Short mmCIF file of C-alpha atoms in Angstrom, two decimals:
data_model
loop_
_atom_site.label_atom_id
_atom_site.label_comp_id
_atom_site.label_asym_id
_atom_site.label_seq_id
_atom_site.Cartn_x
_atom_site.Cartn_y
_atom_site.Cartn_z
CA MET T 1 8.25 15.43 -39.70
CA CYS T 2 5.86 12.74 -38.41
CA THR T 3 3.46 10.94 -40.71
CA ASP T 4 0.17 9.30 -39.70
CA TYR T 5 0.76 5.57 -40.10
CA HIS T 6 -2.29 4.26 -38.22
CA ALA T 7 -3.49 2.22 -41.19
CA LEU T 8 -0.04 0.68 -41.77
CA ASN T 9 0.45 -0.04 -38.06
CA ARG T 10 -2.84 -1.97 -37.87
CA VAL T 11 -1.58 -4.57 -40.37
CA THR T 12 2.03 -4.65 -39.13
CA ILE T 13 3.26 -7.67 -37.17
CA LYS T 14 4.32 -6.19 -33.84
CA SER T 15 7.90 -6.62 -32.64
CA ARG T 16 8.18 -8.13 -29.16
CA TYR T 17 11.69 -6.90 -28.47
CA HIS T 18 11.92 -5.79 -24.84
CA ILE T 19 12.92 -2.22 -23.97
CA LEU T 20 14.18 -1.94 -20.39
CA ARG T 21 12.59 0.48 -17.93
CA ALA T 22 14.51 3.48 -16.64
CA ASP T 23 14.85 2.12 -13.09
CA GLU T 24 16.24 -1.19 -14.39
CA LEU T 25 18.95 0.68 -16.27
CA ILE T 26 19.82 3.06 -13.43
CA ASP T 27 20.36 0.13 -11.04
CA GLN T 28 23.52 -0.70 -13.00
CA LEU T 29 25.21 2.53 -11.82
CA LEU T 30 25.98 1.44 -8.24
CA GLY T 31 29.34 2.85 -7.14
CA ASP T 32 30.13 4.71 -10.39
CA LYS T 33 31.46 8.27 -10.14
CA PHE T 34 32.08 9.49 -13.71
CA PHE T 35 29.47 9.78 -16.45
CA TRP T 36 29.39 10.78 -20.12
CA LYS T 37 26.19 11.04 -22.17
CA ILE T 38 26.02 10.88 -25.97
CA ASP T 39 22.89 11.76 -27.92
CA LEU T 40 22.44 10.70 -31.54
CA ARG T 41 21.18 13.27 -34.01
CA VAL T 42 17.69 12.21 -35.18
CA GLY T 43 18.59 8.63 -34.31
CA TYR T 44 15.70 6.94 -36.14
CA HIS T 45 16.75 8.53 -39.44
CA GLN T 46 20.20 6.92 -39.16
CA ILE T 47 18.72 3.44 -39.71
CA ARG T 48 18.14 2.50 -43.37
CA LEU T 49 14.90 0.79 -44.41
CA ASN T 50 14.82 -2.38 -46.45
CA GLU T 51 14.55 -1.14 -50.03
CA ALA T 52 11.69 -3.54 -50.75
CA ASP T 53 9.62 -1.95 -47.94
CA CYS T 54 10.19 1.73 -48.73
CA TYR T 55 6.97 2.00 -50.74
CA LYS T 56 4.94 1.19 -47.62
CA THR T 57 6.00 4.49 -46.05
CA ALA T 58 4.81 6.63 -48.98
CA PHE T 59 3.01 9.86 -48.15
CA ARG T 60 1.50 12.58 -50.30
CA THR T 61 2.08 16.33 -50.23
CA ARG T 62 1.15 19.18 -52.53
CA TYR T 63 4.59 18.82 -54.06
CA GLY T 64 4.10 15.16 -54.89
CA SER T 65 4.41 11.71 -53.28
CA TYR T 66 7.49 10.61 -51.34
CA GLU T 67 8.87 7.49 -49.71
CA TYR T 68 11.16 7.20 -46.73
CA MET T 69 14.53 5.56 -47.29
CA VAL T 70 15.30 5.69 -43.56
CA MET T 71 13.24 4.64 -40.56
CA PRO T 72 10.53 7.29 -39.94
CA PHE T 73 8.79 8.37 -36.77
CA GLY T 74 5.31 6.97 -36.25
CA LEU T 75 5.81 3.30 -37.20
CA THR T 76 4.77 0.87 -34.51
CA ASN T 77 8.03 -1.08 -34.62
CA THR T 78 10.37 1.91 -34.84
CA PRO T 79 11.37 2.06 -31.11
CA SER T 80 11.97 -1.68 -30.72
CA THR T 81 13.89 -1.91 -34.02
CA PHE T 82 16.10 1.03 -33.08
CA GLN T 83 16.76 -0.40 -29.59
CA LEU T 84 17.65 -3.80 -31.08
CA THR T 85 20.09 -2.15 -33.50
CA MET T 86 21.77 -0.11 -30.76
CA ASN T 87 22.11 -3.17 -28.52
CA LYS T 88 23.77 -5.10 -31.33
CA VAL T 89 26.22 -2.27 -32.01
CA PHE T 90 27.24 -1.81 -28.36
CA ARG T 91 26.89 -5.43 -27.24
CA PRO T 92 30.63 -5.79 -26.32
CA LEU T 93 30.26 -2.94 -23.80
CA LEU T 94 26.68 -3.37 -22.53
CA ASP T 95 26.38 -3.83 -18.74
CA LYS T 96 30.11 -3.19 -18.42
CA CYS T 97 30.43 0.53 -19.04
CA VAL T 98 27.54 1.45 -21.37
CA ILE T 99 23.77 1.86 -21.05
CA VAL T 100 21.74 2.43 -24.21
CA TYR T 101 18.16 3.68 -24.12
CA LEU T 102 17.06 4.37 -27.70
CA ASP T 103 19.24 7.29 -28.88
CA ASP T 104 20.68 8.10 -25.41
CA ILE T 105 24.05 6.46 -24.70
CA LEU T 106 25.42 6.66 -21.14
CA ILE T 107 29.04 5.75 -20.36
CA TYR T 108 29.83 5.15 -16.67
CA SER T 109 33.04 4.33 -14.79
CA THR T 110 34.38 4.24 -11.24
CA THR T 111 37.67 6.07 -11.95
CA ARG T 112 38.74 8.84 -14.29
CA GLU T 113 41.41 6.73 -15.95
CA GLN T 114 39.00 3.89 -16.65
CA HIS T 115 36.44 6.39 -17.90
CA LEU T 116 38.77 7.66 -20.61
CA LYS T 117 39.46 4.10 -21.76
CA ASP T 118 35.72 3.36 -21.90
CA LEU T 119 35.11 6.51 -23.94
CA GLU T 120 37.70 5.46 -26.48
CA ALA T 121 35.98 2.08 -26.90
CA VAL T 122 32.53 3.68 -27.29
CA PHE T 123 33.60 6.28 -29.85
CA SER T 124 35.38 3.58 -31.80
CA LEU T 125 32.05 1.74 -32.21
CA VAL T 126 30.22 4.99 -33.04
CA GLN T 127 32.74 5.80 -35.76
CA GLN T 128 32.79 2.23 -37.06
CA HIS T 129 29.00 2.23 -37.63
CA GLN T 130 28.96 5.83 -38.91
CA PHE T 131 26.55 7.24 -36.35
CA ILE T 132 26.21 11.02 -36.10
CA THR T 133 26.05 12.57 -32.63
CA GLN T 134 24.46 15.85 -31.56
CA GLY T 135 27.10 17.81 -29.66
CA SER T 136 24.67 20.27 -28.06
CA LYS T 137 22.97 17.44 -26.14
CA CYS T 138 26.13 15.58 -25.14
CA GLU T 139 27.53 15.94 -21.60
CA PHE T 140 31.18 15.18 -20.93
CA LEU T 141 32.99 13.84 -17.85
CA LYS T 142 30.28 14.66 -15.29
CA GLN T 143 29.89 13.49 -11.69
CA GLU T 144 26.21 14.51 -11.74
CA LEU T 145 24.19 14.04 -14.89
CA GLU T 146 20.58 14.05 -16.16
CA PHE T 147 19.45 10.76 -17.68
CA LEU T 148 15.91 9.64 -18.53
CA GLY T 149 14.27 12.32 -16.39
CA HIS T 150 16.49 11.60 -13.36
CA VAL T 151 19.62 13.21 -11.97
CA ILE T 152 22.28 10.59 -11.25
CA SER T 153 25.30 11.03 -8.98
CA ILE T 154 27.40 9.11 -6.49
CA ASP T 155 24.88 10.22 -3.81
CA GLY T 156 21.95 8.47 -5.50
CA VAL T 157 19.05 9.26 -7.82
CA LYS T 158 16.62 12.18 -7.73
CA ILE T 159 14.00 13.73 -10.01
CA ASP T 160 15.25 16.19 -12.63
CA PRO T 161 14.79 19.74 -11.18
CA LYS T 162 13.67 20.99 -14.62
CA LYS T 163 10.64 18.73 -14.47
CA ILE T 164 9.92 19.81 -10.90
CA ALA T 165 9.92 23.47 -11.98
CA THR T 166 7.22 22.67 -14.52
CA ILE T 167 5.08 21.07 -11.81
CA GLN T 168 5.41 24.14 -9.57
CA ASP T 169 3.93 26.35 -12.29
CA TRP T 170 0.67 24.36 -12.34
CA LYS T 171 -1.90 26.15 -10.19
CA SER T 172 -4.74 23.77 -11.05
CA LEU T 173 -5.81 21.27 -13.69
CA ALA T 174 -8.15 22.92 -16.19
CA ASN T 175 -9.28 19.89 -18.18
CA LEU T 176 -9.09 16.13 -18.50
CA HIS T 177 -6.02 16.26 -20.76
CA GLU T 178 -4.02 18.19 -18.13
CA LEU T 179 -5.14 15.72 -15.46
CA GLN T 180 -3.95 12.79 -17.60
CA SER T 181 -0.60 14.51 -18.24
CA PHE T 182 -0.12 15.24 -14.53
CA LEU T 183 -0.98 11.70 -13.44
CA GLY T 184 1.24 10.30 -16.19
CA PHE T 185 4.24 12.17 -14.81
CA VAL T 186 3.34 11.17 -11.25
CA ASN T 187 3.22 7.54 -12.31
CA TYR T 188 6.64 7.84 -13.99
CA VAL T 189 8.24 9.01 -10.73
CA ARG T 190 6.05 6.87 -8.44
CA ARG T 191 9.08 5.21 -6.85
CA PHE T 192 9.87 8.61 -5.23
CA ILE T 193 6.39 9.14 -3.71
CA PRO T 194 5.27 7.39 -0.50
CA ASN T 195 1.66 6.12 -0.63
CA MET T 196 1.22 7.42 -4.18
CA ALA T 197 -1.86 5.27 -4.83
CA GLY T 198 -3.67 6.52 -1.72
CA VAL T 199 -2.89 10.18 -2.41
CA THR T 200 -3.92 10.03 -6.09
CA SER T 201 -7.13 8.10 -5.42
CA PRO T 202 -9.42 11.20 -5.54
CA LEU T 203 -7.78 12.29 -8.82
CA MET T 204 -7.97 8.84 -10.39
CA ASP T 205 -11.73 8.80 -9.80
CA LEU T 206 -12.05 11.83 -12.12
CA LEU T 207 -10.67 9.84 -15.07
CA LYS T 208 -13.98 8.01 -15.33
CA LYS T 209 -16.21 9.23 -18.11
CA GLY T 210 -18.12 12.37 -17.19
CA LYS T 211 -16.52 12.73 -13.74
CA PHE T 212 -14.01 15.57 -14.29
CA HIS T 213 -16.60 18.28 -13.56
CA LYS T 214 -16.79 16.95 -9.96
CA TRP T 215 -13.45 18.54 -9.03
CA GLY T 216 -13.80 19.61 -5.41
CA GLY T 217 -11.91 20.23 -2.21
CA GLU T 218 -10.76 16.63 -1.83
CA GLN T 219 -9.22 16.65 -5.31
CA GLN T 220 -7.53 20.02 -4.73
CA VAL T 221 -6.00 18.76 -1.47
CA ALA T 222 -4.66 15.66 -3.25
CA PHE T 223 -3.26 17.83 -6.07
CA GLU T 224 -1.46 20.16 -3.66
CA LYS T 225 -0.13 17.24 -1.63
CA LEU T 226 1.33 15.61 -4.75
CA LYS T 227 2.94 18.92 -5.74
CA ARG T 228 4.62 19.10 -2.32
CA PHE T 229 5.90 15.54 -2.71
CA LEU T 230 7.24 16.28 -6.18
CA THR T 231 8.91 19.57 -5.25
CA THR T 232 10.69 18.03 -2.24
CA PRO T 233 11.35 14.45 -3.38
CA PRO T 234 13.71 12.14 -1.48
CA VAL T 235 17.05 11.07 -2.89
CA LEU T 236 16.87 7.35 -3.59
CA TRP T 237 19.93 5.17 -3.21
CA ILE T 238 20.90 2.58 -5.80
CA ALA T 239 20.29 -0.95 -4.54
CA ASP T 240 23.33 -3.01 -3.54
CA PRO T 241 22.59 -6.72 -4.14
CA CYS T 242 25.31 -7.70 -1.64
CA ARG T 243 23.54 -6.00 1.28
CA PRO T 244 20.41 -7.23 3.11
CA PHE T 245 17.11 -5.50 2.39
CA GLU T 246 14.50 -4.19 4.80
CA LEU T 247 10.91 -4.08 3.57
CA ILE T 248 8.33 -2.00 5.45
CA THR T 249 4.71 -2.45 4.37
CA ASP T 250 1.38 -0.97 5.41
CA ALA T 251 -2.25 -1.16 4.34
CA SER T 252 -5.30 1.07 4.62
CA ASP T 253 -8.91 0.88 3.49
CA LEU T 254 -7.95 2.41 0.11
CA ALA T 255 -4.45 1.21 -0.77
CA VAL T 256 -1.43 -0.86 0.16
CA GLY T 257 2.09 0.52 0.19
CA ALA T 258 5.70 -0.37 0.88
CA VAL T 259 9.18 1.10 1.09
CA LEU T 260 12.37 -0.80 0.33
CA LEU T 261 15.44 0.16 2.36
CA GLN T 262 19.06 -0.85 2.78
CA ASP T 263 21.50 -0.18 5.61
CA PHE T 264 24.48 1.85 4.39
CA SER T 265 27.14 3.62 6.44
CA GLU T 266 24.75 6.58 6.85
CA GLY T 267 22.00 4.29 8.19
CA LEU T 268 18.84 2.96 6.55
CA GLN T 269 18.31 4.61 3.16
CA PRO T 270 15.30 4.34 0.80
CA ILE T 271 15.71 2.41 -2.45
CA ALA T 272 12.16 2.83 -3.76
CA TYR T 273 8.54 3.41 -2.74
CA GLU T 274 5.58 1.45 -4.07
CA SER T 275 1.80 1.52 -3.61
CA ARG T 276 -1.36 0.52 -5.37
CA LYS T 277 -5.07 1.12 -4.97
CA LEU T 278 -7.29 -1.67 -3.65
CA ASP T 279 -10.12 -2.86 -5.85
CA PRO T 280 -13.67 -3.10 -4.37
CA ALA T 281 -13.30 -6.79 -3.48
CA GLU T 282 -9.94 -6.28 -1.75
CA ARG T 283 -11.37 -3.49 0.39
CA ASN T 284 -13.56 -6.09 2.09
CA TYR T 285 -10.53 -8.10 3.22
CA PRO T 286 -9.87 -8.30 6.98
CA VAL T 287 -6.98 -6.26 8.30
CA HIS T 288 -4.43 -9.08 8.42
CA ASP T 289 -5.22 -10.08 4.81
CA LYS T 290 -4.68 -6.49 3.65
CA GLU T 291 -1.33 -6.44 5.42
CA LEU T 292 -0.41 -9.74 3.76
CA LEU T 293 -1.53 -8.37 0.38
CA ALA T 294 0.87 -5.44 0.84
CA ILE T 295 3.75 -7.87 1.40
CA VAL T 296 2.81 -10.01 -1.60
CA HIS T 297 2.50 -6.95 -3.84
CA ALA T 298 5.89 -5.62 -2.72
CA PHE T 299 7.58 -8.96 -3.44
CA LYS T 300 6.01 -9.05 -6.90
CA VAL T 301 7.11 -5.52 -7.80
CA TRP T 302 10.63 -5.90 -6.35
CA ARG T 303 11.21 -9.55 -7.15
CA CYS T 304 14.40 -8.59 -9.03
CA TYR T 305 15.80 -7.32 -5.70
CA LEU T 306 14.25 -9.70 -3.18
CA THR T 307 14.50 -13.09 -4.89
CA ALA T 308 17.16 -15.12 -3.03
CA ALA T 309 18.09 -12.03 -0.97
CA ASP T 310 18.31 -11.57 2.79
CA VAL T 311 15.09 -9.66 3.56
CA THR T 312 13.61 -8.39 6.82
CA VAL T 313 9.89 -7.63 6.54
CA ARG T 314 8.31 -5.18 8.98
CA THR T 315 4.56 -4.74 8.94
CA ASP T 316 2.08 -3.07 11.28
CA THR T 317 -0.11 -5.90 12.58
CA LYS T 318 -0.20 -4.82 16.22
CA GLU T 319 -3.87 -3.87 16.01
CA ALA T 320 -4.69 -7.49 15.11
CA TYR T 321 -3.15 -8.64 18.39
CA ASP T 322 -4.51 -5.75 20.45
CA SER T 323 -8.09 -6.12 19.26
CA ASN T 324 -10.75 -5.82 21.94
CA PHE T 325 -12.02 -9.23 20.86
CA SER T 326 -8.74 -11.12 20.49
CA GLY T 327 -7.94 -11.91 24.11
CA HIS T 328 -4.49 -12.17 25.66
CA TYR T 329 -3.36 -15.76 25.68
CA GLY T 330 -0.20 -17.36 26.99
CA ILE T 331 2.80 -18.47 24.98
CA ASP T 332 1.56 -21.95 24.06
CA LYS T 333 -1.97 -20.86 23.13
CA THR T 334 -0.76 -17.93 21.02
CA ALA T 335 1.78 -20.10 19.19
CA GLU T 336 -0.87 -22.75 18.51
CA LEU T 337 -3.31 -20.19 17.08
CA LEU T 338 -0.64 -18.71 14.81
CA SER T 339 0.53 -22.10 13.55
CA ARG T 340 -2.96 -22.82 12.21
CA HIS T 341 -2.50 -20.24 9.45
CA TYR T 342 1.16 -19.16 9.39
CA TYR T 343 4.66 -20.56 9.57
CA TRP T 344 8.16 -19.17 9.94
CA PRO T 345 11.26 -20.89 11.35
CA ASP T 346 11.45 -19.04 14.69
CA LEU T 347 7.72 -18.87 15.41
CA PRO T 348 7.84 -20.39 18.97
CA SER T 349 10.75 -18.23 20.14
CA ASP T 350 9.28 -15.08 18.56
CA VAL T 351 5.94 -15.70 20.29
CA GLN T 352 7.69 -16.28 23.63
CA GLN T 353 9.69 -13.08 23.29
CA TYR T 354 6.60 -11.04 22.37
CA VAL T 355 4.30 -12.40 25.08
CA THR T 356 6.88 -12.14 27.87
CA SER T 357 7.66 -8.54 26.92
CA TYR T 358 4.02 -7.43 26.56
CA ALA T 359 2.68 -5.82 29.75
CA THR T 360 -1.00 -6.63 29.12
CA CYS T 361 -0.25 -10.32 28.63
CA GLN T 362 1.69 -10.42 31.90
CA ARG T 363 -1.13 -8.73 33.80
CA MET T 364 -3.80 -11.01 32.33
CA LYS T 365 -1.87 -14.24 32.89
CA SER T 366 -2.36 -15.79 36.35
CA SER T 367 0.79 -16.03 38.46
CA ARG T 368 2.41 -19.43 39.14
CA LEU T 369 4.26 -18.20 42.26
CA ARG T 370 3.24 -18.85 45.88
CA PRO T 371 1.00 -16.16 47.39
CA ALA T 372 3.07 -13.30 48.70
CA GLY T 373 1.15 -13.08 52.00
CA LEU T 374 -0.77 -10.20 53.53
CA LEU T 375 -0.37 -7.32 51.10
CA GLN T 376 -2.61 -4.71 52.75
CA PRO T 377 -1.65 -2.32 55.56
CA LEU T 378 -2.47 -3.28 59.17
CA GLU T 379 -4.51 -1.09 61.46
CA PRO T 380 -2.46 1.01 63.90
CA PRO T 381 -1.98 -0.83 67.25
CA CYS T 382 -4.06 0.34 70.23
CA ARG T 383 -1.49 -0.64 72.90
CA PRO T 384 2.19 -1.56 73.09
CA TRP T 385 3.18 -5.01 71.80
CA GLN T 386 -0.18 -5.55 70.12
CA HIS T 387 1.58 -6.01 66.74
CA VAL T 388 5.08 -7.48 66.73
CA THR T 389 7.36 -7.94 63.72
CA MET T 390 9.83 -10.82 63.91
CA ASP T 391 12.78 -11.93 61.82
CA PHE T 392 15.79 -14.25 62.07
CA VAL T 393 19.48 -13.73 61.44
CA THR T 394 21.02 -17.12 60.62
CA CYS T 395 24.41 -18.67 59.83
CA LEU T 396 26.17 -16.80 62.66
CA PRO T 397 29.67 -18.02 63.69
CA ALA T 398 29.58 -20.53 66.56
CA GLY T 399 30.58 -19.09 69.95
CA SER T 400 30.62 -20.36 73.50
CA SER T 401 27.01 -21.45 73.16
CA VAL T 402 25.52 -23.75 70.58
CA ALA T 403 23.28 -21.00 69.24
CA THR T 404 23.90 -20.20 65.56
CA ALA T 405 21.05 -17.74 64.99
CA SER T 406 19.48 -14.68 66.49
CA LYS T 407 15.79 -13.84 66.73
CA LEU T 408 14.75 -10.21 66.64
CA ALA T 409 11.33 -8.96 67.79
CA ILE T 410 10.27 -5.34 67.32
CA PRO T 411 6.80 -3.98 68.15
CA GLU T 412 5.22 -1.74 65.57
CA ASP T 413 5.14 1.16 68.03
CA PHE T 414 8.98 0.97 68.08
CA LEU T 415 9.06 1.61 71.86
CA ALA T 416 11.55 -1.21 72.37
CA GLY T 417 13.11 -4.18 70.64
CA TYR T 418 14.41 -7.53 71.86
CA SER T 419 16.75 -10.16 70.50
CA TRP T 420 17.92 -13.51 71.81
CA ALA T 421 20.02 -16.42 70.71
CA THR T 422 18.40 -19.44 69.18
CA HIS T 423 19.01 -22.28 66.75
CA SER T 424 18.70 -22.23 62.98
CA SER T 425 16.09 -25.01 63.30
CA TYR T 426 13.12 -23.42 64.95
CA SER T 427 9.72 -25.08 65.30
CA LEU T 428 6.37 -23.34 65.38
CA ASP T 429 5.74 -24.56 68.99
CA THR T 430 8.98 -22.99 70.18
CA LEU T 431 8.00 -19.76 68.44
CA ASP T 432 4.63 -19.74 70.26
CA ARG T 433 6.33 -20.26 73.63
CA SER T 434 8.74 -17.42 72.95
CA LYS T 435 5.82 -15.13 72.16
CA THR T 436 4.17 -15.86 75.52
CA GLY T 437 7.37 -16.04 77.50
#
C-alpha cells in the first residue's frame, strides 16, 4: 500500500545522502566470475520508525485511522534512509565483495571458493540484523546475472533482454505519457546507444507543450532507429583503470558525441557511449569549437575514468585543415598558426609528420632542389647524329694508359655508338672538341 504524503514531504527536511548510479556500481565487477543476488522482502517495511514520529504517517480509511510503525513507501526520505541503513549494515564488506542498491544485494567473487566464504559473511550480517529475504527473487551462484536492468557476466555488460522484448512490442507512441516513458528508458541505457542525443532530437522536440500532435515521418524514423539500437545493443566492457583509454569524439550541427574504448586482448572494446544535444547558442560555434566542446563534455562525463589516466583522444578535425579557404602552409607556418591557440608537448613534431605525409602540402610547397633539367620529350631527329646522348663511366682500373674513364656517345637513331678513353677530369672545352672531332 502506498499513501499520498505530498503535504508531509513539502515540510520535510530533505536528506542529502548520495545513492550511487547503476554504472558506478557495475564498474566494481571487473574480473569477477561468480555472482549471487539477494532481494529483501518489502525492504522499506523492515526499518522501524522513530516512535515519536509515527503519528506523522497517519492515514484514514473507512475502518478507522492508522499509523505506520515501519518506514512506508511515499516518504521523500525513504530511499536515502534505507540506503544509509544498508550501507551501515554491510560496511565491512562494501567494495570488497558486496554491492548494495536499496533492497538489492549483489555478492561477487573471482573464484568459487572465495565466493562461498563471501556468502557466509553476508548471510551472517543478514541474520545478525534480522533481515528477511525473498527467496523467489534471489539468484544463487550465477556466472551471468540480471542486476539493475543489466545483464552482467565475465564478458561484460548488456541490456536485460526482458526490457528489450518490451520495446519490440511498441509499434508506435500513442500519447505524451508513452513518449516520456520511452525516452526515460532510452536515457537509462544511453551508454549503450551511439549518438543518442542526435537520434532522439526529433522526439525530444515533441515534449514541448502542445507539440505531440506534430508526430510525422521524421519522428517515426527516429523511433524505429532507436528500437533497432535497443534490440541489438553492443556488449560494453567494464573499464580497467590500469589500462590506457582511447577517446573518440565527433560533433555535428545538432549534437556532440563520444565513445570510450580500451584495448583488451580481443582489440579495442567499447566501455560507454555518450552524447548530448547542442543548445541554440552552441550550434553557432565554428567547427573546431564544436569538436573541442565534444572533448570537454566527454572529459566531464567520464572524469572518474580519465582523471590522471593515460588517454589518447581522436577527433575528426581534418575538414578544418582541408578547408578551401585554409591554404596549405609549410611546417613552420602551420606550427606557428597552431601555437597561437593550442598547445601540446609534441606539437612541432606532430605538425612535421602531418605536413610531410600530406600529398597536397607537398605539391603546393615549392621545391628546394636544383632544377632537374629538360623534362619534355625532344622532337625526332631528321638526320643521323642530329641528337646525341652522352654519358661517362668513371673510376675504371688504371691500365697501360693514364685514362681512368670512358666516354660513351650514342645517337638517338641508334644507328651506331662510339666510346673512347678519357680522364675523370673533363672540361667543357674538351667536350666541345670531341663533339666536332
